[in-house]
Structure formats: structure tokens, C-alpha cells
mmCIF file of C-alpha atoms in Angstrom:
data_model
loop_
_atom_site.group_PDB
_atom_site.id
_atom_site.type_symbol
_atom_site.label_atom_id
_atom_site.label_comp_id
_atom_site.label_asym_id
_atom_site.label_seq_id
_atom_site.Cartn_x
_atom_site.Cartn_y
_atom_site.Cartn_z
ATOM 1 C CA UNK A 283 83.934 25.894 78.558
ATOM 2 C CA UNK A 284 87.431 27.251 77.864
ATOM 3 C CA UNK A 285 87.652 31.538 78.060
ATOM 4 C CA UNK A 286 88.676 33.571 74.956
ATOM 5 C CA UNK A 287 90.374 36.598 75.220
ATOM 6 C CA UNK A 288 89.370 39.279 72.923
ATOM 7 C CA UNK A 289 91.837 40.029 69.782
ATOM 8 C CA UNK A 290 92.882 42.826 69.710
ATOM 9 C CA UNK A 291 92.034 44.161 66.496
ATOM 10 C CA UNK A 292 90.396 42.057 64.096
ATOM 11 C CA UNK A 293 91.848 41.304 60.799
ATOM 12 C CA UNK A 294 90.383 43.307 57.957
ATOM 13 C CA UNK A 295 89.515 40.019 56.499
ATOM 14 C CA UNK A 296 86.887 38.944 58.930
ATOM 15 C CA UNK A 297 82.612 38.843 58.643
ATOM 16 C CA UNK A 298 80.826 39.136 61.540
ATOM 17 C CA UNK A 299 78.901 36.050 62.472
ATOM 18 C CA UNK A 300 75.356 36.426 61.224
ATOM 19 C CA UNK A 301 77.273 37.243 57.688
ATOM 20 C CA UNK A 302 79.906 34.166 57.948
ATOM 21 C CA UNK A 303 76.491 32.041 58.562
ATOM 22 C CA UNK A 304 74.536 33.518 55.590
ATOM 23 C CA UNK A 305 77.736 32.926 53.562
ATOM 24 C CA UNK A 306 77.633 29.612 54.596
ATOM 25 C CA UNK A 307 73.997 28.708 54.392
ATOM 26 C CA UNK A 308 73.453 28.068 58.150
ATOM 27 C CA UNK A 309 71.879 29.901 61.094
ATOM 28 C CA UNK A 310 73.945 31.926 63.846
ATOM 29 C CA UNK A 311 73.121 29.505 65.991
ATOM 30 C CA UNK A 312 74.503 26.539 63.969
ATOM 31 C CA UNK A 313 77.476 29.068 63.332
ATOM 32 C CA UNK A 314 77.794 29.316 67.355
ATOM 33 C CA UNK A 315 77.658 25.543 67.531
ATOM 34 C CA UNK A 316 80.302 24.491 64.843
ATOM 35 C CA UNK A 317 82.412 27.330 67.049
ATOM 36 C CA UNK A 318 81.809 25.805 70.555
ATOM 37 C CA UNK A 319 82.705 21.993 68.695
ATOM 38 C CA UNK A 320 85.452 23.641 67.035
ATOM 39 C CA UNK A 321 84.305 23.044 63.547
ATOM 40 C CA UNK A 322 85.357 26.470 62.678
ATOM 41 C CA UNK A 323 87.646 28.983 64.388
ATOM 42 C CA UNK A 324 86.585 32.720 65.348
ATOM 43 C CA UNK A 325 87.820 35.620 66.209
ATOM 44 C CA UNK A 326 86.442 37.911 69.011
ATOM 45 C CA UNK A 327 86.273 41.415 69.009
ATOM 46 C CA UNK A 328 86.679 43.916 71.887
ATOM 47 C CA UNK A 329 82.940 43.413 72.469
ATOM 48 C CA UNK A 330 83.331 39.631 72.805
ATOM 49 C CA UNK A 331 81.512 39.240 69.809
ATOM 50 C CA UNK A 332 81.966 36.571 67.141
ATOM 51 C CA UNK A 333 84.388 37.571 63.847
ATOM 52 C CA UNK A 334 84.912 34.949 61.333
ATOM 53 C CA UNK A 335 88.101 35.093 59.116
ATOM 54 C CA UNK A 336 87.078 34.673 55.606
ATOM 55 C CA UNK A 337 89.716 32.143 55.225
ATOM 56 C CA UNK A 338 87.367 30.142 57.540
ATOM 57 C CA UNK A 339 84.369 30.875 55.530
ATOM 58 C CA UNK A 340 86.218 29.890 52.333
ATOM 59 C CA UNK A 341 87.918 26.947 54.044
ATOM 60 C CA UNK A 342 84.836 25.873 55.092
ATOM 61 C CA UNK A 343 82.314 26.414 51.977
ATOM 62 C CA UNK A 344 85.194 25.301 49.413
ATOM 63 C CA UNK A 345 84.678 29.130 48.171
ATOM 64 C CA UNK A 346 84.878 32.381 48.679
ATOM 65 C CA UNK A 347 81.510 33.837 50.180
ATOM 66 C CA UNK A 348 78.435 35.531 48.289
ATOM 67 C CA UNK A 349 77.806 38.381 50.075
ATOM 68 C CA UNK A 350 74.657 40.338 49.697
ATOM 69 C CA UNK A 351 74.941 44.194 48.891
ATOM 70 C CA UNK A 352 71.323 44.568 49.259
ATOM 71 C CA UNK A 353 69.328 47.390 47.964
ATOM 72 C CA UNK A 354 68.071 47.290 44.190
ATOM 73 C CA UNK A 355 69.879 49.420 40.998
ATOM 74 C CA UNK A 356 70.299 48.420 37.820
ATOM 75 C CA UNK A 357 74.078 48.411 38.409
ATOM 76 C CA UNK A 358 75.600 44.801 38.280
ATOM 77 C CA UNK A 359 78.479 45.314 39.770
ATOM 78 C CA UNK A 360 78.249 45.334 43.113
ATOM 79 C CA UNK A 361 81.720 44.836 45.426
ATOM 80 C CA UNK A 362 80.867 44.995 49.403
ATOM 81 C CA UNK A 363 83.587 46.128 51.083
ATOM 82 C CA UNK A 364 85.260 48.225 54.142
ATOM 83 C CA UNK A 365 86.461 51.535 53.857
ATOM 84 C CA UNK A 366 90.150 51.407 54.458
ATOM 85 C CA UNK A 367 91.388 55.324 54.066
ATOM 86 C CA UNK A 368 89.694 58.434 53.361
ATOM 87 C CA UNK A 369 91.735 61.741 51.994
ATOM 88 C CA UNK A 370 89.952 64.964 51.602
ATOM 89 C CA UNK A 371 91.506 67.575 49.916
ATOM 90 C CA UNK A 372 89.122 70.929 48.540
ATOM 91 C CA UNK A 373 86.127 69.325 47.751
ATOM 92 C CA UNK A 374 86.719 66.533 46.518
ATOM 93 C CA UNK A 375 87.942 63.019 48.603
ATOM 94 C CA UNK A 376 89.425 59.950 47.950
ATOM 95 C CA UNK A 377 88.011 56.443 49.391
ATOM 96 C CA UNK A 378 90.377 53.661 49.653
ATOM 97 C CA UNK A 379 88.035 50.791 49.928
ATOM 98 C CA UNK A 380 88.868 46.955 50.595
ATOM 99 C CA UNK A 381 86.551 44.868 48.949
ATOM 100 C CA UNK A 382 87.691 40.796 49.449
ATOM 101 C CA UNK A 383 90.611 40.114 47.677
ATOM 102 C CA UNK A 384 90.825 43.493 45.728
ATOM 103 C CA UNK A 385 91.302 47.304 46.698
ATOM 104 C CA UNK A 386 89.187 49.869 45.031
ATOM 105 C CA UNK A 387 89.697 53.828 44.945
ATOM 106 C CA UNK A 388 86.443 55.990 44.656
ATOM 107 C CA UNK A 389 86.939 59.571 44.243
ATOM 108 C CA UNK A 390 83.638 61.408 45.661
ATOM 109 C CA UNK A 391 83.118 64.877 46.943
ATOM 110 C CA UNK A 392 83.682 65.587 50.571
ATOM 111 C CA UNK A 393 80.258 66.719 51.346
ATOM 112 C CA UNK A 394 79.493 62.648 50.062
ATOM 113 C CA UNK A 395 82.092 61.611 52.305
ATOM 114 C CA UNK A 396 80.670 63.647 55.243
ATOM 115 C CA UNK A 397 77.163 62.982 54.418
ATOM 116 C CA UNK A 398 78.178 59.232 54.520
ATOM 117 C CA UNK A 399 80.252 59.002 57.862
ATOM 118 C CA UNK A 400 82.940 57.328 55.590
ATOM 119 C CA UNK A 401 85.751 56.961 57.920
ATOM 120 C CA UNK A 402 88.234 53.988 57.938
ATOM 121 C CA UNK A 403 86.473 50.242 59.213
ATOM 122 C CA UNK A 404 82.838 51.587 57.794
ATOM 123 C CA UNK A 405 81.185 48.721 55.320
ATOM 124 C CA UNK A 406 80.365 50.060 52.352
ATOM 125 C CA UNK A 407 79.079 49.102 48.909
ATOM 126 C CA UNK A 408 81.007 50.073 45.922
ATOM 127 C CA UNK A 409 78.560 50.093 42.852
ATOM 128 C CA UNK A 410 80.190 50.588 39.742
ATOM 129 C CA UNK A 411 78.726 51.824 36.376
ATOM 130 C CA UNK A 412 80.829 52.545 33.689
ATOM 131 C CA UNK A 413 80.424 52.994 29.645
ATOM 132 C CA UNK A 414 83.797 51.692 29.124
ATOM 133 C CA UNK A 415 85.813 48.715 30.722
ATOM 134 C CA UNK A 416 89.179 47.967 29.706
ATOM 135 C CA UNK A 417 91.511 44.678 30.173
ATOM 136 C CA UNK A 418 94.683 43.511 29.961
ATOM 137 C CA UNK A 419 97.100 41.049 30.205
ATOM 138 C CA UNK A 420 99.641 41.060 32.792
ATOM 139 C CA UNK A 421 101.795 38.280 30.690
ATOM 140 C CA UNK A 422 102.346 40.170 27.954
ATOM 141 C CA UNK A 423 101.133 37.766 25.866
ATOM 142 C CA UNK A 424 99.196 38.778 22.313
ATOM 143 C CA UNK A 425 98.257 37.775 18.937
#
């Protein structure tokens, strides 16, 4: 069996393994098995353990994954996600969090933040409830 050397750092954009294999609808050890065969390609982290890029997942599925938030609120929208920045300033902080394909900013209070252990390459949910969504069009195009 060949050696892998650990990445370095792993892409932002990776699950770990038992969450590429729920995403898939397979156990970890199928997961492990279609990586030994080389079905799909991983990623190992300083720990030698299994990261799968989510382009794998996707590639591999034919879409993006459904990943569970867990936890039950009335709230529908639901975006898991890694915390990419965190800038306090007085009491109040901002989150910069990266949620698949999208980037969210959550202003909390510090004492949240603090209470939280939000620091950068913590998973997080980001559950948003608001009275008033607006869209647009980024074509310019109206009637």
C-alpha cells in the first residue's frame, strides 16, 4: 500500500470523512474503500486523517452535498459552515463565515464570540431569521 504524506493545510473546501460518507449515502468504511481503490481522492490532514474535497463529493454524487446542521428551531435556513475571520472591536464582533459556495458576515457581541470559541477553522451553523429578504438582479434586467 503506497504512503501519503500529510497536506499541509487542507483546503477550506474539504469534509472530513464520516461527513463526505453521509453526504454520499455510504459508510466510512465504504468511504475508506472507494479511497484505497481509488474511486475517490482524499486529502490527509496533519493527523493522517481522511479530508474529502467537496469537489470529490460533488464529482462523485452528481451534486453538491446535504449537510446536516442538526439541532431543531423553527428557522429554515440553515447554512453549515467554517468560521473564516473573527474581528472584535468594543463589544461587538464580526464573523466572517464560509458556508459552501457562499461567504456570510454575522455581527454578534464579543462575549457570543468568546462564549462560542469562534476563532478561524471552527464549524459553525449560521441560522438565519429575518422579517424581510430582498433580491435582485445582477443583469440589470426589469420590466
Amino acid at each position: 500500500m503506497p504512503t501519503r504524506r500529510p497536506s499541509p493545510t487542507p483546503s477550506p473546501r474539504v469534509l472530513r470523512a464520516s461527513e463526505a460518507a453521509r453526504a454520499l449515502g455510504i459508510s466510512l468504511d465504504t468511504l475508506r474503500r472507494w479511497d484505497r481503490d481509488g474511486r475517490i481522492r482524499v486529502l490527509r490532514d496533519r493527523a493522517n486523517r481522511r479530508m474529502v474535497p467537496l469537489s470529490e463529493v460533488e464529482r462523485t454524487c452528481g451534486k453538491p452535498p446535504s449537510i446536516r446542521t442538526g439541532g431543531q428551531l423553527s428557522a429554515r435556513n440553515r447554512l453549515a459552515g467554517v468560521v473564516r475571520g473573527v474581528e472584535k472591536d468594543g463589544v461587538m464582533a464580526l464573523v466572517d463565515i464560509e458556508a459552501g459556495p457562499y461567504r456570510l458576515a454575522a455581527a454578534i457581541t464579543r462575549d457570543a464570540v468568546e462564549e462560542l470559541a469562534l476563532v478561524p477553522g471552527v464549524p459553525v451553523v449560521a441560522t438565519i431569521k429575518a422579517t424581510s429578504v430582498m433580491v435582485s438582479r445582477d443583469d440589470g434586467v426589469s420590466r
